[in-house]
Structures are given as C-alpha cells and as structure tokens.
Short mmCIF file of N, CA and C in Angstrom, two decimals:
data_model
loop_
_atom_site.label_atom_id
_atom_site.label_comp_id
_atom_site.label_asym_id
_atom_site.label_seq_id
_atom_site.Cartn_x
_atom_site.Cartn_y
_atom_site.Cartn_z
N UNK A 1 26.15 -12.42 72.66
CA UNK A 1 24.98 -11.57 72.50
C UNK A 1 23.87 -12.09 73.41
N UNK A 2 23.07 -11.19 74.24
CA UNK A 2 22.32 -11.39 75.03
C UNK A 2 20.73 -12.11 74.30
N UNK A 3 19.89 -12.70 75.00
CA UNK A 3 18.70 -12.99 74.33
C UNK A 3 18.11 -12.11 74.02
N UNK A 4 18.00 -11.08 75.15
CA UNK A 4 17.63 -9.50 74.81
C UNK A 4 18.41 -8.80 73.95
N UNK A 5 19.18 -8.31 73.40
CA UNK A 5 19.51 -7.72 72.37
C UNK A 5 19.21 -8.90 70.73
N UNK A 6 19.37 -9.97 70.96
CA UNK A 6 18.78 -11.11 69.79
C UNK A 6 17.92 -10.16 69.37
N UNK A 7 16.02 -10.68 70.30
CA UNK A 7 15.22 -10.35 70.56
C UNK A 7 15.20 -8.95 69.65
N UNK A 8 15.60 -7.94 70.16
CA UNK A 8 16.04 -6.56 69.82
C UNK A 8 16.17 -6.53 68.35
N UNK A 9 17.36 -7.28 67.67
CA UNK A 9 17.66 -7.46 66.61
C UNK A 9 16.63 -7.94 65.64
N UNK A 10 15.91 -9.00 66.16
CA UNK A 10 14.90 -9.71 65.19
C UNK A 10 13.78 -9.13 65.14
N UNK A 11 12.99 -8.04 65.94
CA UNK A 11 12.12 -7.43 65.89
C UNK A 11 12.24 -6.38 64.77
N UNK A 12 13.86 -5.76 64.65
CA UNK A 12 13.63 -4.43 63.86
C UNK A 12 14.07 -5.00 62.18
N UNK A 13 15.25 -6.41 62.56
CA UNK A 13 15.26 -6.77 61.20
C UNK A 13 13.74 -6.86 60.21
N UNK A 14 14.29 -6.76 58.93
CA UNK A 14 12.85 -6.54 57.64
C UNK A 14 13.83 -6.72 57.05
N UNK A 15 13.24 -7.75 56.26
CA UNK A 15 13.92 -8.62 54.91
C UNK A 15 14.70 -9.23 55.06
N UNK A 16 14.85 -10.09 56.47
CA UNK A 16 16.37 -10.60 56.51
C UNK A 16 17.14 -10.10 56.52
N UNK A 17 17.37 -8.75 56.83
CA UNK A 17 18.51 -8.18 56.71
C UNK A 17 19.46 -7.99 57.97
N UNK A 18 19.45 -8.52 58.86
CA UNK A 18 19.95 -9.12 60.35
C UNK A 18 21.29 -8.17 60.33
N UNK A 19 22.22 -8.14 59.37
CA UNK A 19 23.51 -7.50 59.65
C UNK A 19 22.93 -5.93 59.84
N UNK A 20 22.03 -5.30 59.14
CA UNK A 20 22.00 -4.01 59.07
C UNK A 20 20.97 -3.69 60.41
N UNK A 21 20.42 -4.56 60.47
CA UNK A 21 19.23 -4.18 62.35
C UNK A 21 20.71 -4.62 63.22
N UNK A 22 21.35 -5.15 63.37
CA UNK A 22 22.76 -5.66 64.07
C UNK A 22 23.35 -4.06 64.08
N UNK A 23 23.71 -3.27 63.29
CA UNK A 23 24.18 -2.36 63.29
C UNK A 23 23.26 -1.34 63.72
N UNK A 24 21.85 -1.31 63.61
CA UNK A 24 21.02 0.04 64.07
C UNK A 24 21.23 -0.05 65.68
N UNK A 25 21.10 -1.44 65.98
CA UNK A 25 20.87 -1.83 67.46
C UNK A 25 22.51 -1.79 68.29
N UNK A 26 23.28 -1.60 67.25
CA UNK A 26 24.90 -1.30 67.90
C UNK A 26 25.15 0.22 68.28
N UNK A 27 24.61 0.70 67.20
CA UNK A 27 24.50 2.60 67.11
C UNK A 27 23.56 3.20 68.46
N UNK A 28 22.43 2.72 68.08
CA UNK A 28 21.50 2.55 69.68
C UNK A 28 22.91 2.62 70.91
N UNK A 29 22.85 1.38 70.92
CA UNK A 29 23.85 1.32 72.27
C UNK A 29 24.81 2.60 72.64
N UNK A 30 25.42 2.37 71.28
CA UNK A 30 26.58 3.34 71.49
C UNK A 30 26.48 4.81 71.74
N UNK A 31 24.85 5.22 71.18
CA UNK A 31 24.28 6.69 71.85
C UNK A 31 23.75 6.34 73.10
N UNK A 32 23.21 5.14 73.50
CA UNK A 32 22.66 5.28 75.37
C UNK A 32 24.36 4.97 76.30
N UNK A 33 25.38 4.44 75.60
CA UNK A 33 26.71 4.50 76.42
C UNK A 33 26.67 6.06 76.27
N UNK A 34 26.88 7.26 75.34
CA UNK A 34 27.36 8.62 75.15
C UNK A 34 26.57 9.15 76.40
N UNK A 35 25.47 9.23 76.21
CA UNK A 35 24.43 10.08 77.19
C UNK A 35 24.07 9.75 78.17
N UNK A 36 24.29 8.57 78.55
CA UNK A 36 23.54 8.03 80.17
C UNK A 36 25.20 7.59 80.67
N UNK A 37 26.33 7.25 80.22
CA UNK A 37 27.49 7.30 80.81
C UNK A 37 27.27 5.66 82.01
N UNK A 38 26.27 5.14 81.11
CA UNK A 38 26.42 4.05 82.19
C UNK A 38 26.38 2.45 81.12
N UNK A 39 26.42 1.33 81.60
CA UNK A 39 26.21 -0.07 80.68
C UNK A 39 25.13 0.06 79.84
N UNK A 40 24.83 0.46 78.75
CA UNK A 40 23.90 0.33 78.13
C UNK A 40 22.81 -1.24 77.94
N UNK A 41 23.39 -1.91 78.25
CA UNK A 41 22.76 -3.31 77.92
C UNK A 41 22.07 -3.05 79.28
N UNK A 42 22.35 -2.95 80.61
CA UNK A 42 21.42 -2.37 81.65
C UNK A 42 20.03 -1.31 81.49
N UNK A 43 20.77 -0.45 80.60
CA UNK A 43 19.72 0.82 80.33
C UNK A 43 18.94 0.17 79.51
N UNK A 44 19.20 -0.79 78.68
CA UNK A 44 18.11 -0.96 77.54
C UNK A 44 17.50 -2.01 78.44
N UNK A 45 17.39 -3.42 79.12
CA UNK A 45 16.77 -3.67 79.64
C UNK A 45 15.93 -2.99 80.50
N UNK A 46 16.12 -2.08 81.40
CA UNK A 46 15.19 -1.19 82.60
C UNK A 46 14.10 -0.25 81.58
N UNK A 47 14.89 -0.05 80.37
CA UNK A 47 13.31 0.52 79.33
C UNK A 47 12.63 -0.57 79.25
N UNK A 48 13.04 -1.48 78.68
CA UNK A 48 12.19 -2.43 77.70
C UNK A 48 11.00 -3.07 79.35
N UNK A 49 11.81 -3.06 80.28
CA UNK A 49 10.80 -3.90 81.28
C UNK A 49 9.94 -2.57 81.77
N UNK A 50 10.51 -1.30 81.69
CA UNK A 50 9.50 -0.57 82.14
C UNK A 50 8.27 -0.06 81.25
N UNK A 51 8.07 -0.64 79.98
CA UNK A 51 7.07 -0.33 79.20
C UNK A 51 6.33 -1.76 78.82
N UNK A 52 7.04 -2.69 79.18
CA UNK A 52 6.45 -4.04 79.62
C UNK A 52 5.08 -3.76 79.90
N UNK A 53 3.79 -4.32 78.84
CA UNK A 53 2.14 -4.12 79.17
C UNK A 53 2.17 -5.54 80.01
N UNK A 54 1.08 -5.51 81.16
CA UNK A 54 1.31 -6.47 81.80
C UNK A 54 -0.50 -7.42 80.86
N UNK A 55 -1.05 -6.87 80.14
CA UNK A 55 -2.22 -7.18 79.82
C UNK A 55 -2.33 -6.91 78.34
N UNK A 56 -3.51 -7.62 77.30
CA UNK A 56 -3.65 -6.78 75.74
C UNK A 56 -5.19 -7.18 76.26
N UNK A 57 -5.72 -5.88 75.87
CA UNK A 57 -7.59 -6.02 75.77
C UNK A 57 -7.69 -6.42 74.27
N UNK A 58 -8.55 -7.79 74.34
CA UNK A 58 -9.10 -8.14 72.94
C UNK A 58 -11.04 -8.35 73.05
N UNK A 59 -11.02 -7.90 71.92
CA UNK A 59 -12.44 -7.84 71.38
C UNK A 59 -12.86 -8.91 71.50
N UNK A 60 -14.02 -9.44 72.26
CA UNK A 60 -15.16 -11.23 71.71
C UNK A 60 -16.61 -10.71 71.57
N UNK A 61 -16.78 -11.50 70.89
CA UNK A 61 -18.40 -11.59 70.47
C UNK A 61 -19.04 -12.63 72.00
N UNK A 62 -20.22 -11.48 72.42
CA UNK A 62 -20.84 -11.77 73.21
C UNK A 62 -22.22 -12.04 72.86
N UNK A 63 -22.88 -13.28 72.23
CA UNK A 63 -24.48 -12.50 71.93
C UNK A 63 -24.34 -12.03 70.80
N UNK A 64 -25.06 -10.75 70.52
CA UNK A 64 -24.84 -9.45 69.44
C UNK A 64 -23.50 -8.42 69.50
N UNK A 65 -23.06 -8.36 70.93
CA UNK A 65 -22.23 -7.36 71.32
C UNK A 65 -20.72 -7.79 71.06
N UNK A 66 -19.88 -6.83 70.90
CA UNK A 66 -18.37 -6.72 70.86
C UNK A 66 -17.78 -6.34 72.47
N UNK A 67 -17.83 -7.35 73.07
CA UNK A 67 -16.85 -7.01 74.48
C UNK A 67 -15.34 -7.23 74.45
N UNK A 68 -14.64 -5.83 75.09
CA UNK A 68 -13.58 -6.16 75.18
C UNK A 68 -13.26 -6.88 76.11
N UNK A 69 -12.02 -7.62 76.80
CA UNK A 69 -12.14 -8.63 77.82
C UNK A 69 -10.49 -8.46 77.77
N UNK A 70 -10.11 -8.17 79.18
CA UNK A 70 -8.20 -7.94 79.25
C UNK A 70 -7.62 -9.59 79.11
N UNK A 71 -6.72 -9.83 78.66
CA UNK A 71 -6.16 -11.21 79.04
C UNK A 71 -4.13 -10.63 78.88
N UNK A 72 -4.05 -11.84 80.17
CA UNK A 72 -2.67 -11.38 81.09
C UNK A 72 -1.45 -12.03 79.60
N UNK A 73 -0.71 -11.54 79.61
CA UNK A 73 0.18 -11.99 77.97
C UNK A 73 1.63 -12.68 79.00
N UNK A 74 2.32 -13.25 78.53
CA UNK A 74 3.54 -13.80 78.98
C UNK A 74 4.66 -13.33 79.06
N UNK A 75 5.62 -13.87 79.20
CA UNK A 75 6.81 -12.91 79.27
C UNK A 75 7.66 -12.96 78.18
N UNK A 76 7.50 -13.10 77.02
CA UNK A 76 7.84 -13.44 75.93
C UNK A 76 7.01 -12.14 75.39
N UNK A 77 5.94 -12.00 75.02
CA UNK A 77 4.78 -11.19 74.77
C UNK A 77 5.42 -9.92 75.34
N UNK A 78 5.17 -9.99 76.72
CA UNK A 78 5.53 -8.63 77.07
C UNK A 78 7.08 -7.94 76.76
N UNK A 79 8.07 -8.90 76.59
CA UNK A 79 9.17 -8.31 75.90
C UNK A 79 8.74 -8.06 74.14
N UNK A 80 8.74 -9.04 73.30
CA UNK A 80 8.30 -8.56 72.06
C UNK A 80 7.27 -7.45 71.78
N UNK A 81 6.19 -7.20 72.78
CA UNK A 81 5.38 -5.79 72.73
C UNK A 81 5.92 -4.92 72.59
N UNK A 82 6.74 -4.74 74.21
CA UNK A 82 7.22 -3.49 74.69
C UNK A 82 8.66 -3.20 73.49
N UNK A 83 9.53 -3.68 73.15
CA UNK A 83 10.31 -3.67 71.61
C UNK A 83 9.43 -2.84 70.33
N UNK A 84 8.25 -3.72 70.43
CA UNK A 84 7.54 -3.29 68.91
C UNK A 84 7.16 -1.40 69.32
N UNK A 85 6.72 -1.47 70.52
CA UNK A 85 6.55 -0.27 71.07
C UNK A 85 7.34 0.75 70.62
N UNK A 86 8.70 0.28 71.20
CA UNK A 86 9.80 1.45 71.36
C UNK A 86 10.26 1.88 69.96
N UNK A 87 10.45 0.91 69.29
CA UNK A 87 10.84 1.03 67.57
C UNK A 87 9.43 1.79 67.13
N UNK A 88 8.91 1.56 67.30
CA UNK A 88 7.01 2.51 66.70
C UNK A 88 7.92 3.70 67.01
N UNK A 89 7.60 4.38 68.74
CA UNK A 89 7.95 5.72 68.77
C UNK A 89 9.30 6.04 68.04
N UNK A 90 10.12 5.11 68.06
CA UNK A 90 11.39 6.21 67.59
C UNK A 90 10.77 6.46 66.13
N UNK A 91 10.49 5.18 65.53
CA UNK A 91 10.04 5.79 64.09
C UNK A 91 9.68 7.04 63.52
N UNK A 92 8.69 7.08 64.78
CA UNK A 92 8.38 8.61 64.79
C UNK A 92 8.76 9.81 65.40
N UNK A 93 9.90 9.77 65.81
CA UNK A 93 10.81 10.86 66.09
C UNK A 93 11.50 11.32 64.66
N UNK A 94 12.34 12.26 64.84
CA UNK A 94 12.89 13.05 63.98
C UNK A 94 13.58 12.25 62.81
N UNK A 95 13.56 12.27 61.46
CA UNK A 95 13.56 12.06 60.45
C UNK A 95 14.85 11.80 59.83
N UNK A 96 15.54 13.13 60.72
CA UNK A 96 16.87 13.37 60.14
C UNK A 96 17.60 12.39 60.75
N UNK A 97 17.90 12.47 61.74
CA UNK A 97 18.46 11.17 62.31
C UNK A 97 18.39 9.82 62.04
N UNK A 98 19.97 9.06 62.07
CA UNK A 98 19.96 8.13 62.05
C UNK A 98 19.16 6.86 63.17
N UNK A 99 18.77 5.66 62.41
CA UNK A 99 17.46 4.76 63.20
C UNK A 99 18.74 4.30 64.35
N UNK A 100 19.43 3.78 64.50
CA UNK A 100 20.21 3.78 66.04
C UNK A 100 19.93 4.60 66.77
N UNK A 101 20.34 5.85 66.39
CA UNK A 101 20.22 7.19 67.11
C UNK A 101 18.85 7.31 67.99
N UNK A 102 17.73 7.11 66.97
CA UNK A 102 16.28 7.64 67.04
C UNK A 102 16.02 6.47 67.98
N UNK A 103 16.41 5.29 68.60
CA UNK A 103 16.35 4.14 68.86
C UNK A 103 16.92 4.51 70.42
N UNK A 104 18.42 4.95 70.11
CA UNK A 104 18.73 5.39 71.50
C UNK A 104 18.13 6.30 72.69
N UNK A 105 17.57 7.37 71.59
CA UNK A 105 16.91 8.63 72.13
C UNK A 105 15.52 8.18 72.94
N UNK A 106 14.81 7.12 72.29
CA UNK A 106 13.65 6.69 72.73
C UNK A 106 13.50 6.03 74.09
N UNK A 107 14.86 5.30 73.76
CA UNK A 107 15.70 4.41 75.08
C UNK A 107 15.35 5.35 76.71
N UNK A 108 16.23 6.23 75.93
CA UNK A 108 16.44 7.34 77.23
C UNK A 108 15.59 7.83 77.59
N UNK A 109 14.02 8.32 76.41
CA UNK A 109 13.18 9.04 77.00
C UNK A 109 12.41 8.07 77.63
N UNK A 110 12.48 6.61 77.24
CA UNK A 110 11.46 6.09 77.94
C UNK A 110 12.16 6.10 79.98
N UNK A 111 13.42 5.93 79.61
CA UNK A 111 13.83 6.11 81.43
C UNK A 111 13.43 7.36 81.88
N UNK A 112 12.90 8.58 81.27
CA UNK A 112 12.45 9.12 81.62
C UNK A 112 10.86 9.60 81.49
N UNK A 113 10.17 8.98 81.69
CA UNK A 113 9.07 8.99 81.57
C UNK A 113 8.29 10.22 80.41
N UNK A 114 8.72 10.14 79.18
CA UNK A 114 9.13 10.93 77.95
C UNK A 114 8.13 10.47 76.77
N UNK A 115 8.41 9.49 76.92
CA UNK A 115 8.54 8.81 75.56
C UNK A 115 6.59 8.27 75.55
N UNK A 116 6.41 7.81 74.26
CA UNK A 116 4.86 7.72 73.28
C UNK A 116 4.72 6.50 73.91
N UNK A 117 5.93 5.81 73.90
CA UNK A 117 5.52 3.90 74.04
C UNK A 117 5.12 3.83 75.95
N UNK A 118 5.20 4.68 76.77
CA UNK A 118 4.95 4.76 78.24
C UNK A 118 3.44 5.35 78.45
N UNK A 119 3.20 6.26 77.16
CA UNK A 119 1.73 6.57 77.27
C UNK A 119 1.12 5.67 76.54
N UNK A 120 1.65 4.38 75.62
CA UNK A 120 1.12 3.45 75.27
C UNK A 120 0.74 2.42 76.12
N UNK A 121 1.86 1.90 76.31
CA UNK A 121 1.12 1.21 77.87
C UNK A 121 0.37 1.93 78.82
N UNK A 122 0.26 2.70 79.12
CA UNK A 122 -0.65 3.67 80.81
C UNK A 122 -1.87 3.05 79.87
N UNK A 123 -2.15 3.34 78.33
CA UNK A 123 -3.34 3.67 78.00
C UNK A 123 -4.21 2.23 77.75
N UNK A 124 -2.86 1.28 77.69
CA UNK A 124 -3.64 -0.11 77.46
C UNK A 124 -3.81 -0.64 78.98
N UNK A 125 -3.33 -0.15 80.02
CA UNK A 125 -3.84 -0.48 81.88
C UNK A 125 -4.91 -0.15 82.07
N UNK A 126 -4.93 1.35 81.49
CA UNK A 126 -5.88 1.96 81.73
C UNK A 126 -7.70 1.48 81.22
N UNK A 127 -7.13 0.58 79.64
CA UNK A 127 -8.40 0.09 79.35
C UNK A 127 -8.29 -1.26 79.47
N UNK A 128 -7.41 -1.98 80.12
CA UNK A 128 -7.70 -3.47 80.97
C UNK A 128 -8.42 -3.34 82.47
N UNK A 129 -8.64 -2.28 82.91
CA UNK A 129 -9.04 -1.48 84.11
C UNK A 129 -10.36 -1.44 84.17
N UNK A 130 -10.85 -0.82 82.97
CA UNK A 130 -12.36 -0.14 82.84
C UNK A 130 -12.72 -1.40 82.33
N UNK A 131 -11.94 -2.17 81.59
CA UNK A 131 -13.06 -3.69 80.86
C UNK A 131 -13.05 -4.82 81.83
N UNK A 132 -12.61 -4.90 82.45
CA UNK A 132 -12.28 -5.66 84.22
C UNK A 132 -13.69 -7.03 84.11
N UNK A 133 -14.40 -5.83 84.39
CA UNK A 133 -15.47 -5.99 84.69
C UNK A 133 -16.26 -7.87 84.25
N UNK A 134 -15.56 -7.20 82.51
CA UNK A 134 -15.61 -8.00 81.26
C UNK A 134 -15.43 -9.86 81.91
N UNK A 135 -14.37 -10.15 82.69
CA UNK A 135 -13.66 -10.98 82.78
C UNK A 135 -14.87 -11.80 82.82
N UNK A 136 -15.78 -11.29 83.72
CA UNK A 136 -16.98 -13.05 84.28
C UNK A 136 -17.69 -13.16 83.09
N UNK A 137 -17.65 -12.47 82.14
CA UNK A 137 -18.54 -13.20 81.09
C UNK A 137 -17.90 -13.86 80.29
N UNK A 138 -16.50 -14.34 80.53
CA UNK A 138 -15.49 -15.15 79.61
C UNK A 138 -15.96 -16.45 79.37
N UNK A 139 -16.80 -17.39 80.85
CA UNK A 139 -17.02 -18.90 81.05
C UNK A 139 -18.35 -18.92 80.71
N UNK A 140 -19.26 -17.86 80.64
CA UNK A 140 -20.40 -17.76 80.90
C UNK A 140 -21.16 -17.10 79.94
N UNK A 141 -22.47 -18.29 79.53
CA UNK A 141 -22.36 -18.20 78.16
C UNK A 141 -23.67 -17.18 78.38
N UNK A 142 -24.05 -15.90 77.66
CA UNK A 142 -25.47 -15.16 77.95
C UNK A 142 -26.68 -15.54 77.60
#
C-alpha cells in the first residue's frame, strides 16, 4: 500500500474503523479503474496534487485589527488538505450513492476541472493574493 493511499485511508477513517475507510477507498479505485480505463493509483495522485493549496490565510492580531497574513504549508499539509477537500465535496454529492463511489466521482471531476474542492483552492490563492500585502507586517511590530 502506497503512503498515499495510507494517507487516503486515515483521513476518511472515524472511529478506528480502518477496515471499512480500506474498503470505501478500494470501491473509489475500482470506479476511477471503470471510467477513466487507466491506473487509478495514478489518477488519484494527479487529483490529489492538483487541488494541492500551495498556501492557508490565517487570521493575527495586529494592534486592534484582525489581519489575515498567507503562510506557505508543507507537503504533508498540502496532501492532508487537498484529501480533507475531496472527501468534503464528495460528501456532498449525491446521497444515494455509495461513499467509494461518491469518492471516485469527485476523483474524476476534480481531473476535470468539475469538482467544489478546485473552486476551493482557486478561492484560498485567490485570498493569499489580495492579503500579500499582509506579509511585511509579520516582523514588524505597529
């Protein structure tokens, strides 16, 4: 088992229940092998790195004020994000379906520029972008 699928596994396990996230994350696979007709352990890496946030904006107290301020996250971070991500959207896909399934589907939409967790990241670039600015008041006390 890859570190990345581990990874995979331990994010969606709840309650210890490792055999049954083992099986959502097998079902996954086995719908991105049906529909993309290619290695799935490939396909699920090229999602997971393409929703990879390269930044998280956090809130500091400046003075009186609440500044946000971007700081760059690791590569550990950016895999466990972009995971927590993808499991969020499928969650919220269709109901009826089984969580592999809803897991796979997310997979795919994120290779296609589809999916909630790709407008999640744009939207956290987008506000490490505008708070930029933020960075010089990190050392510097007002």
């Amino acid at each position: 088992e890859s570190p990345l699928i581990s990874a995979f596994v331990n994010n969606i396990m709840k309650s210890g229940k490792k055999a049954t996230a083992r099986r959502i994350v097998s079902d996954a696979l086995k719908h991105i092998q049906l529909e993309s007709g290619s290695n799935p352990h490939h396909v699920l890496a090229s999602a997971i790195e393409k929703v990879e946030p390269l930044f998280k904006v956090e809130g500091a107290m400046r003075g009186a004020k609440s500044v946000q301020t971007p700081r760059p996250l690791t590569e550990r971070q950016r895999r466990r994000t972009a995971i927590i991500w993808i499991t969020d959207a499928a969650q919220k896909r269709n109901r009826k379906d089984p969580a592999g399934i809803r897991i796979g589907k997310e997979v795919l939409a994120v290779l296609n520029d589809e999916s909630a967790a790709i407008q999640k990241r744009n939207q956290v670039h987008k506000n490490a972008l505008m708070n930029r600015s933020n960075l010089v008041l990190v050392d510097r006390r007002i």
